[in-house]
Short mmCIF file of C-alpha atoms and ligand atoms in Angstrom, two decimals:
data_model
loop_
_atom_site.label_atom_id
_atom_site.label_comp_id
_atom_site.label_asym_id
_atom_site.label_seq_id
_atom_site.Cartn_x
_atom_site.Cartn_y
_atom_site.Cartn_z
CA MET J 77 97.63 118.60 130.35
CA THR J 78 98.91 116.27 127.67
CA SER J 79 97.32 115.22 125.57
CA LEU J 80 96.85 112.45 121.92
CA PHE J 81 99.65 114.56 119.70
CA ASP J 82 101.90 115.46 122.03
CA SER J 83 105.61 115.69 120.62
CA ASP J 84 107.03 115.05 123.88
CA SER J 85 106.04 111.03 123.54
CA LEU J 86 107.39 110.92 119.81
CA PRO J 87 110.16 109.24 118.04
CA SER J 88 113.38 111.37 117.24
CA SER J 89 112.63 109.51 113.44
CA HIS J 90 109.05 111.53 113.64
CA GLU J 91 108.78 115.54 113.18
CA GLN J 92 105.58 117.09 114.54
CA LEU J 93 104.53 119.82 111.50
CA GLU J 94 101.63 121.01 114.41
CA GLU J 95 99.10 119.34 117.05
CA GLY J 96 97.54 116.87 114.64
CA ALA J 97 100.97 116.88 112.10
CA VAL J 98 103.59 114.59 112.13
CA LEU J 99 106.34 113.25 109.60
CA LEU J 100 107.38 110.14 109.42
CA ARG J 101 110.78 109.52 108.26
CA SER J 102 111.62 106.27 106.56
CA PHE J 103 108.96 104.83 107.56
CA ALA J 104 107.78 102.63 104.93
CA ALA J 105 111.25 103.06 103.06
CA ALA J 106 110.95 98.80 103.31
CA GLU J 107 107.62 98.41 102.03
CA ALA J 108 108.48 101.20 98.94
CA PRO J 109 109.59 98.67 96.52
CA LEU J 110 105.98 96.52 96.59
CA LEU J 111 104.36 99.73 97.03
CA VAL J 112 106.33 100.99 93.98
CA GLU J 113 104.84 97.27 92.09
CA GLU J 114 101.26 97.80 92.95
CA VAL J 115 101.10 101.57 91.33
CA ALA J 116 102.30 100.16 87.81
CA ARG J 117 100.02 97.11 88.66
CA ILE J 118 97.06 100.22 89.26
CA ALA J 119 97.94 101.96 86.67
CA GLN J 120 97.37 99.14 84.28
CA GLY J 121 93.90 99.14 84.25
CA ALA J 122 93.17 103.12 85.44
CA ALA J 123 96.30 104.95 83.52
CA PHE J 124 98.11 108.22 85.06
CA ARG J 125 95.97 110.96 83.63
CA HIS J 126 96.63 114.76 82.79
CA LEU J 127 93.58 116.33 84.65
CA VAL J 128 92.36 119.80 83.52
CA THR J 129 90.76 121.71 87.00
CA PRO J 130 87.98 123.77 86.55
CA GLY J 131 89.50 126.65 84.82
CA GLY J 132 90.07 124.82 82.35
CA TYR J 133 94.45 124.12 83.70
CA THR J 134 95.86 121.27 82.97
CA MET J 135 97.50 119.71 86.17
CA SER J 136 101.33 119.33 85.56
CA VAL J 137 101.60 115.76 87.77
CA ALA J 138 100.43 112.71 86.87
CA MET J 139 96.89 111.68 88.47
CA THR J 140 94.58 108.14 88.89
CA ASN J 141 93.57 106.29 91.88
CA CYS J 142 92.52 103.71 93.63
CA GLY J 143 89.85 102.24 96.17
CA ARG J 144 85.87 102.66 96.95
CA VAL J 145 86.15 106.67 95.03
CA GLY J 146 88.84 108.51 93.73
CA TRP J 147 89.43 111.81 92.69
CA VAL J 148 89.25 113.69 89.49
CA SER J 149 88.59 117.22 88.21
CA ASP J 150 87.47 118.73 85.37
CA ARG J 151 85.73 121.76 83.62
CA THR J 152 82.63 120.61 85.79
CA GLY J 153 84.14 120.96 88.94
CA TYR J 154 86.10 119.02 91.14
CA ARG J 155 84.27 115.37 92.69
CA TYR J 156 84.50 111.61 93.95
CA ASP J 157 84.08 109.22 91.31
CA PRO J 158 83.60 105.59 91.88
CA LYS J 159 84.54 104.97 88.51
CA ASP J 160 87.16 106.51 86.33
CA PRO J 161 85.45 108.60 84.05
CA GLN J 162 88.66 107.60 81.16
CA THR J 163 86.79 103.86 81.33
CA GLY J 164 83.36 103.61 83.21
CA SER J 165 84.79 100.66 85.16
CA PRO J 166 85.72 100.82 88.79
CA TRP J 167 89.23 101.65 89.97
CA PRO J 168 90.81 99.42 91.27
CA ALA J 169 91.05 98.16 94.06
CA MET J 170 92.82 99.37 97.20
CA PRO J 171 96.04 96.98 97.69
CA ALA J 172 96.52 95.27 100.80
CA ALA J 173 99.41 96.86 101.46
CA PHE J 174 98.16 100.04 101.02
CA LEU J 175 96.04 99.85 103.51
CA ASP J 176 98.43 98.28 105.91
CA ILE J 177 101.22 101.36 105.21
CA ALA J 178 98.37 104.06 105.88
CA ALA J 179 96.33 102.85 108.65
CA HIS J 180 99.97 101.65 110.48
CA ALA J 181 101.43 105.56 109.71
CA ALA J 182 97.90 106.90 111.13
CA ALA J 183 98.18 105.05 113.83
CA GLU J 184 101.90 106.08 114.80
CA ALA J 185 100.28 110.07 114.69
CA GLY J 186 97.98 109.06 116.79
CA PHE J 187 94.98 107.87 114.73
CA ALA J 188 93.47 104.53 115.69
CA HIS J 189 90.96 102.41 113.36
CA TYR J 190 91.84 104.93 109.71
CA GLU J 191 90.26 102.81 107.42
CA PRO J 192 90.63 104.99 104.47
CA ASP J 193 88.40 104.76 100.82
CA ALA J 194 90.06 106.13 98.50
CA CYS J 195 93.99 106.44 97.09
CA LEU J 196 95.01 109.73 94.41
CA ILE J 197 98.52 108.50 93.75
CA ASN J 198 100.24 111.09 91.84
CA ARG J 199 103.20 111.06 89.75
CA TYR J 200 105.43 114.40 89.01
CA THR J 201 108.23 114.08 86.46
CA ALA J 202 110.62 117.40 86.25
CA GLY J 203 109.00 120.34 86.68
CA ALA J 204 105.14 119.37 87.24
CA LYS J 205 104.01 121.00 91.45
CA LEU J 206 101.45 121.05 93.29
CA SER J 207 99.68 124.82 94.39
CA LEU J 208 99.53 124.96 98.09
CA HIS J 209 95.92 123.47 98.52
CA GLN J 210 93.71 122.29 101.31
CA ASP J 211 91.85 119.19 100.98
CA ARG J 212 88.54 119.61 101.47
CA ASP J 213 86.55 117.37 99.06
CA GLU J 214 86.60 114.12 102.16
CA LYS J 215 82.72 114.12 104.68
CA ASP J 216 85.22 112.87 107.21
CA ALA J 217 86.38 116.43 108.49
CA TRP J 218 88.57 115.13 111.50
CA ALA J 219 90.43 111.88 109.84
CA PRO J 220 93.88 112.27 108.57
CA ILE J 221 95.70 112.30 105.06
CA VAL J 222 98.32 110.26 104.88
CA SER J 223 100.39 111.00 102.30
CA VAL J 224 103.88 108.27 101.26
CA SER J 225 106.63 109.45 99.35
CA LEU J 226 108.40 107.08 96.81
CA GLY J 227 111.49 107.40 94.16
CA LEU J 228 112.98 111.68 94.00
CA PRO J 229 112.55 113.79 96.79
CA ALA J 230 110.55 116.82 96.43
CA VAL J 231 110.26 119.77 98.56
CA PHE J 232 106.94 119.71 100.57
CA LEU J 233 105.24 122.72 101.21
CA TRP J 234 104.00 123.13 105.03
CA GLY J 235 102.16 126.37 105.10
CA GLY J 236 99.01 126.84 108.02
CA LYS J 237 95.38 126.94 107.97
CA ARG J 238 94.79 130.46 105.81
CA ARG J 239 96.43 130.93 102.12
CA SER J 240 98.46 133.44 103.55
CA ASP J 241 100.62 132.12 105.97
CA PRO J 242 103.86 131.74 106.27
CA VAL J 243 104.84 128.32 104.26
CA ARG J 244 107.69 125.75 105.44
CA ARG J 245 109.83 123.80 103.00
CA LEU J 246 110.86 120.19 104.19
CA ARG J 247 112.65 117.61 101.74
CA LEU J 248 110.41 114.76 101.62
CA GLU J 249 112.29 111.52 100.27
CA SER J 250 111.56 108.06 99.22
CA GLY J 251 109.86 106.35 102.68
CA ASP J 252 108.22 109.12 104.61
CA ILE J 253 105.32 109.88 105.18
CA ALA J 254 103.29 112.78 106.57
CA VAL J 255 99.75 112.28 107.83
CA TRP J 256 97.95 115.66 108.55
CA GLY J 257 94.14 115.65 110.29
CA GLY J 258 91.63 116.64 113.57
CA PRO J 259 93.32 120.26 113.85
CA ALA J 260 95.42 120.01 111.48
CA ARG J 261 93.55 118.52 108.53
CA PHE J 262 92.37 121.80 106.58
CA VAL J 263 96.39 122.84 106.85
CA TYR J 264 97.19 124.02 102.82
CA HIS J 265 100.24 122.15 101.25
CA GLY J 266 101.87 122.16 97.87
CA VAL J 267 104.96 120.55 95.76
CA ALA J 268 107.59 122.78 94.32
CA PRO J 269 108.59 122.00 90.82
CA LEU J 270 110.11 118.74 91.20
CA TRP J 271 114.00 118.65 90.32
CA GLU J 272 115.30 116.01 88.08
CA GLY J 273 117.33 113.07 88.94
CA ARG J 274 116.84 109.83 88.97
CA HIS J 275 115.72 106.90 91.22
CA PRO J 276 116.71 102.95 91.07
CA LEU J 277 112.70 102.40 92.29
CA THR J 278 110.80 105.37 90.18
CA GLY J 279 113.44 106.62 87.41
CA THR J 280 112.73 109.94 86.75
CA ALA J 281 109.96 110.49 88.85
CA ARG J 282 107.97 111.19 92.52
CA ILE J 283 105.05 108.88 93.18
CA ASN J 284 102.86 110.04 95.67
CA LEU J 285 100.07 107.96 98.01
CA THR J 286 97.42 109.94 99.21
CA PHE J 287 94.77 108.17 101.19
CA ARG J 288 91.77 109.82 102.62
CA LYS J 289 88.96 108.68 104.14
CA VAL J 290 86.32 110.80 101.63
CA PHE J 291 82.81 109.49 103.29
C1 SIN T 473 98.75 116.16 98.14
O1 SIN T 473 98.44 117.26 98.39
O2 SIN T 473 97.28 115.53 97.43
C2 SIN T 473 99.95 115.38 97.86
C3 SIN T 473 100.98 115.62 98.05
C4 SIN T 473 102.35 114.85 97.77
O3 SIN T 473 102.74 114.63 96.67
O4 SIN T 473 103.04 114.95 98.69
FE1 FE2 T 474 96.24 117.95 99.22
#
């Protein structure tokens, strides 16, 4: 039986991680400079900040958002908020180039008609990391997470559906896109501490766009 996520039908630059999850190598390489420019524009309206977790830990990754809602964390919990708590204003609109690359990548991974309503933007500098977690604050439990890497390389941690499952380490380069949804939607994932470096697009940082369908 062939499934929607059949690895036999994937081009060689596409690496299937498991059913519903695929790594699209260099998929956004051409768009990367424009995407980085858009991030700078967004950060002028909604600055990068280090959020505090409900447990009182300040995250090493700096975050901001664009789109209809943005992911935020504070001492009261995690939530999607239509307004930036720092300014009281709506988050900057999602640029057309963001929607475009996200929808194309999702389609390539087997998820047609992807219309994300949120984009969390992560900025990593040397030493910043994201501990193993599941993305489970979204109502849509099937639509994929589309994750675009820009700038410095990182080691992506790809686990399983239980926190205790073995974890694979995958190098992500600027322009690579990871897509996981459907049967892979709740796989544990994270990012290992970033190595120091310099990249022509982002200087001493790695930027990651994660698109989500929240509603
Ligand atoms: C995330 O899990 O939200 C971000 C992953 C990444 O930075 O590659
Ligand atoms: Fe995540």
